XYZ file of C-alpha atoms in Angstrom:
234
model
C 111.884 -0.938 -11.835
C 108.975 -1.672 -14.164
C 109.909 1.384 -16.229
C 113.380 0.011 -16.981
C 112.117 -3.483 -17.800
C 109.355 -2.401 -20.156
C 110.638 0.698 -21.932
C 113.480 1.420 -24.329
C 116.012 4.182 -23.488
C 114.531 7.625 -24.257
C 115.849 9.651 -27.176
C 116.852 13.211 -26.205
C 115.092 16.018 -28.008
C 116.922 17.508 -30.950
C 116.879 21.017 -29.515
C 118.555 19.936 -26.247
C 122.024 21.066 -25.477
C 124.738 18.454 -25.652
C 125.433 18.463 -21.930
C 121.730 17.882 -21.161
C 121.578 14.998 -23.663
C 124.660 13.498 -22.073
C 123.219 13.760 -18.560
C 119.900 12.153 -19.583
C 121.565 9.248 -21.400
C 124.021 8.641 -18.560
C 121.289 8.733 -15.937
C 119.281 6.169 -17.918
C 122.318 3.948 -18.419
C 123.067 4.094 -14.686
C 119.494 3.174 -13.804
C 119.539 0.400 -16.413
C 122.768 -0.961 -14.956
C 121.408 -0.960 -11.393
C 118.137 -2.595 -12.467
C 119.944 -5.304 -14.429
C 122.303 -5.962 -11.507
C 119.357 -6.201 -9.109
C 117.681 -8.832 -11.296
C 120.862 -10.835 -11.827
C 121.631 -10.852 -8.084
C 118.430 -12.819 -7.502
C 119.517 -15.606 -9.874
C 121.521 -18.701 -9.008
C 125.047 -19.052 -10.388
C 124.163 -21.263 -13.365
C 121.343 -18.919 -14.436
C 123.521 -15.854 -13.831
C 126.083 -17.130 -16.313
C 123.364 -17.626 -18.939
C 121.535 -14.305 -18.542
C 124.389 -11.925 -17.645
C 125.209 -11.557 -21.369
C 121.948 -9.665 -21.968
C 122.626 -6.035 -22.950
C 119.681 -4.322 -21.256
C 117.462 -4.920 -18.263
C 114.421 -5.044 -20.572
C 116.001 -7.781 -22.684
C 116.950 -9.682 -19.515
C 113.452 -9.347 -18.037
C 111.724 -10.445 -21.248
C 113.929 -13.567 -21.466
C 113.256 -14.522 -17.823
C 109.539 -13.849 -18.135
C 109.300 -16.056 -21.202
C 111.220 -18.858 -19.504
C 109.272 -18.912 -16.242
C 105.852 -18.293 -17.746
C 106.411 -21.301 -19.999
C 107.614 -23.414 -17.077
C 104.691 -22.287 -14.915
C 102.213 -23.236 -17.647
C 103.833 -26.671 -18.009
C 103.786 -27.141 -14.244
C 100.088 -26.285 -14.103
C 99.376 -28.847 -16.802
C 101.435 -31.426 -14.920
C 99.571 -30.858 -11.626
C 96.186 -30.964 -13.382
C 97.133 -34.217 -15.148
C 98.313 -35.650 -11.830
C 94.934 -34.829 -10.265
C 92.918 -36.249 -13.179
C 94.927 -39.500 -13.296
C 95.001 -40.031 -9.524
C 93.013 -43.089 -8.429
C 92.990 -44.724 -5.012
C 93.972 -48.405 -4.903
C 93.280 -51.237 -2.440
C 96.949 -52.048 -1.803
C 97.493 -48.765 0.107
C 95.606 -47.400 3.098
C 92.893 -44.880 2.293
C 94.295 -42.537 4.958
C 97.642 -42.336 3.128
C 95.948 -41.718 -0.207
C 93.672 -39.032 1.264
C 96.775 -37.102 2.379
C 98.319 -37.485 -1.091
C 95.170 -36.126 -2.702
C 95.064 -33.194 -0.280
C 98.627 -32.272 -1.354
C 97.507 -32.278 -4.987
C 94.596 -29.969 -4.061
C 97.100 -27.652 -2.357
C 99.366 -27.585 -5.440
C 96.429 -26.789 -7.725
C 95.284 -23.915 -5.497
C 98.870 -22.611 -5.261
C 98.986 -22.494 -9.073
C 95.901 -20.279 -9.154
C 93.368 -22.992 -9.939
C 89.905 -22.465 -8.449
C 88.901 -25.476 -6.325
C 86.150 -24.880 -3.790
C 85.545 -27.267 -0.886
C 82.479 -28.912 -2.455
C 84.546 -29.859 -5.521
C 87.330 -31.305 -3.334
C 84.815 -33.391 -1.340
C 83.125 -34.744 -4.483
C 86.490 -35.546 -6.091
C 87.760 -37.410 -3.033
C 84.579 -39.509 -2.824
C 84.756 -40.337 -6.532
C 88.395 -41.467 -6.276
C 87.793 -44.022 -3.480
C 88.992 -47.568 -4.329
C 86.704 -50.216 -5.835
C 86.389 -52.126 -2.539
C 84.709 -49.032 -1.048
C 81.892 -49.060 -3.622
C 79.039 -49.381 -1.074
C 80.415 -46.644 1.182
C 81.045 -44.425 -1.855
C 77.412 -44.767 -2.940
C 76.303 -44.018 0.621
C 78.317 -40.771 0.657
C 77.170 -39.746 -2.824
C 73.511 -40.168 -1.872
C 73.766 -37.954 1.205
C 71.748 -34.788 0.683
C 73.467 -32.684 3.318
C 76.604 -30.962 2.051
C 79.730 -32.252 3.750
C 82.894 -30.392 4.653
C 86.267 -31.794 3.630
C 87.360 -32.178 7.254
C 84.192 -34.165 8.074
C 84.749 -36.430 5.075
C 88.336 -37.179 6.123
C 87.118 -38.136 9.627
C 84.363 -40.393 8.197
C 86.867 -42.149 5.941
C 89.221 -42.712 8.890
C 86.410 -44.261 10.986
C 85.270 -46.485 8.108
C 88.822 -47.696 7.465
C 89.297 -48.539 11.155
C 86.025 -50.516 11.088
C 87.103 -52.426 7.970
C 90.466 -53.260 9.570
C 88.795 -54.529 12.759
C 86.367 -56.628 10.707
C 89.218 -58.257 8.769
C 91.040 -59.099 12.003
C 87.852 -60.611 13.451
C 87.339 -62.801 10.365
C 90.979 -63.879 10.504
C 90.709 -64.897 14.168
C 87.519 -66.882 13.443
C 89.277 -68.757 10.641
C 92.230 -69.627 12.898
C 89.936 -70.860 15.685
C 87.966 -72.987 13.211
C 91.173 -74.510 11.852
C 92.381 -75.363 15.369
C 89.067 -77.064 16.184
C 89.341 -79.200 13.045
C 92.907 -80.166 13.990
C 91.791 -81.170 17.475
C 88.860 -83.249 16.201
C 90.730 -84.959 13.373
C 93.185 -87.003 15.548
C 90.321 -88.191 17.756
C 88.402 -89.522 14.784
C 91.554 -91.269 13.568
C 91.978 -92.829 16.976
C 88.398 -94.042 16.845
C 89.032 -95.558 13.429
C 92.131 -97.305 14.686
C 90.258 -98.549 17.740
C 87.445 -99.873 15.563
C 89.949 -101.666 13.336
C 91.661 -103.245 16.300
C 88.285 -104.478 17.643
C 87.500 -106.171 14.340
C 90.871 -107.877 14.251
C 90.440 -109.024 17.865
C 87.037 -110.515 17.066
C 88.467 -112.395 14.085
C 91.316 -113.708 16.237
C 88.909 -114.869 18.906
C 86.733 -116.653 16.376
C 89.781 -118.377 14.870
C 90.998 -119.403 18.327
C 87.553 -120.733 19.238
C 87.463 -122.787 16.037
C 90.883 -124.275 16.781
C 89.931 -125.096 20.379
C 86.690 -126.646 19.188
C 88.569 -128.862 16.738
C 91.072 -129.922 19.400
C 88.315 -130.743 21.886
C 86.481 -132.758 19.228
C 89.644 -134.733 18.454
C 90.271 -135.333 22.137
C 86.724 -136.632 22.606
C 87.097 -138.950 19.638
C 90.364 -140.358 21.029
C 88.879 -140.850 24.487
C 85.813 -142.549 23.014
C 87.947 -144.986 20.951
C 89.993 -145.913 24.004
C 86.880 -146.661 25.991
C 85.587 -148.886 23.185
C 88.865 -150.794 23.043
C 88.835 -151.425 26.800
C 85.285 -152.639 26.693
C 85.968 -155.008 23.842
C 89.001 -156.630 25.545
C 88.350 -160.158 26.914
C 88.459 -160.405 30.645
């Protein structure tokens, strides 16, 4: 097949007989036709309509090669740009983003890019979100080389620990808030009780003053009556 997609039809020698020239040209045309049909049969309908107008299998092959080589180059650039721009964020779980990054690694390798395991490990560590700064520095300072599988497991454990820690802090906050709510009404009750005691004391003092005045008046009246009786002539 490569012969018919890379070479032009041969020209018969001048000293050949006419029937030999005819047989050679017809055999080449037949092979060209079969090769072209084989290539076109592999295309989808919309591409078939575009490329079926090509006259030779070589012309058809050159056009397809140009198209798909260009597309493949663009796709490689796209995947590389996607890898370079990829950054993990705090609003998504690290586990989800690790899987996304692993898919990008797979696409790069499938496109013929060389990415050894050490490079993948270093890239994944470097792309951890900002809230993982301390753990990132811890991983970067490790002297022993780490496998990608081991790194993924470590990240999963660390994320589980962070999630448990957040839940623990949240529960502590709720308990503290409930304690404050329980204490607050009691203190209000104490304040109200203290206020009522003060008012009661004032009322008692006022009542005592009134009673004292009434008793004083009564004593004065009784005393005057006694004086009048004593002063009456017998």
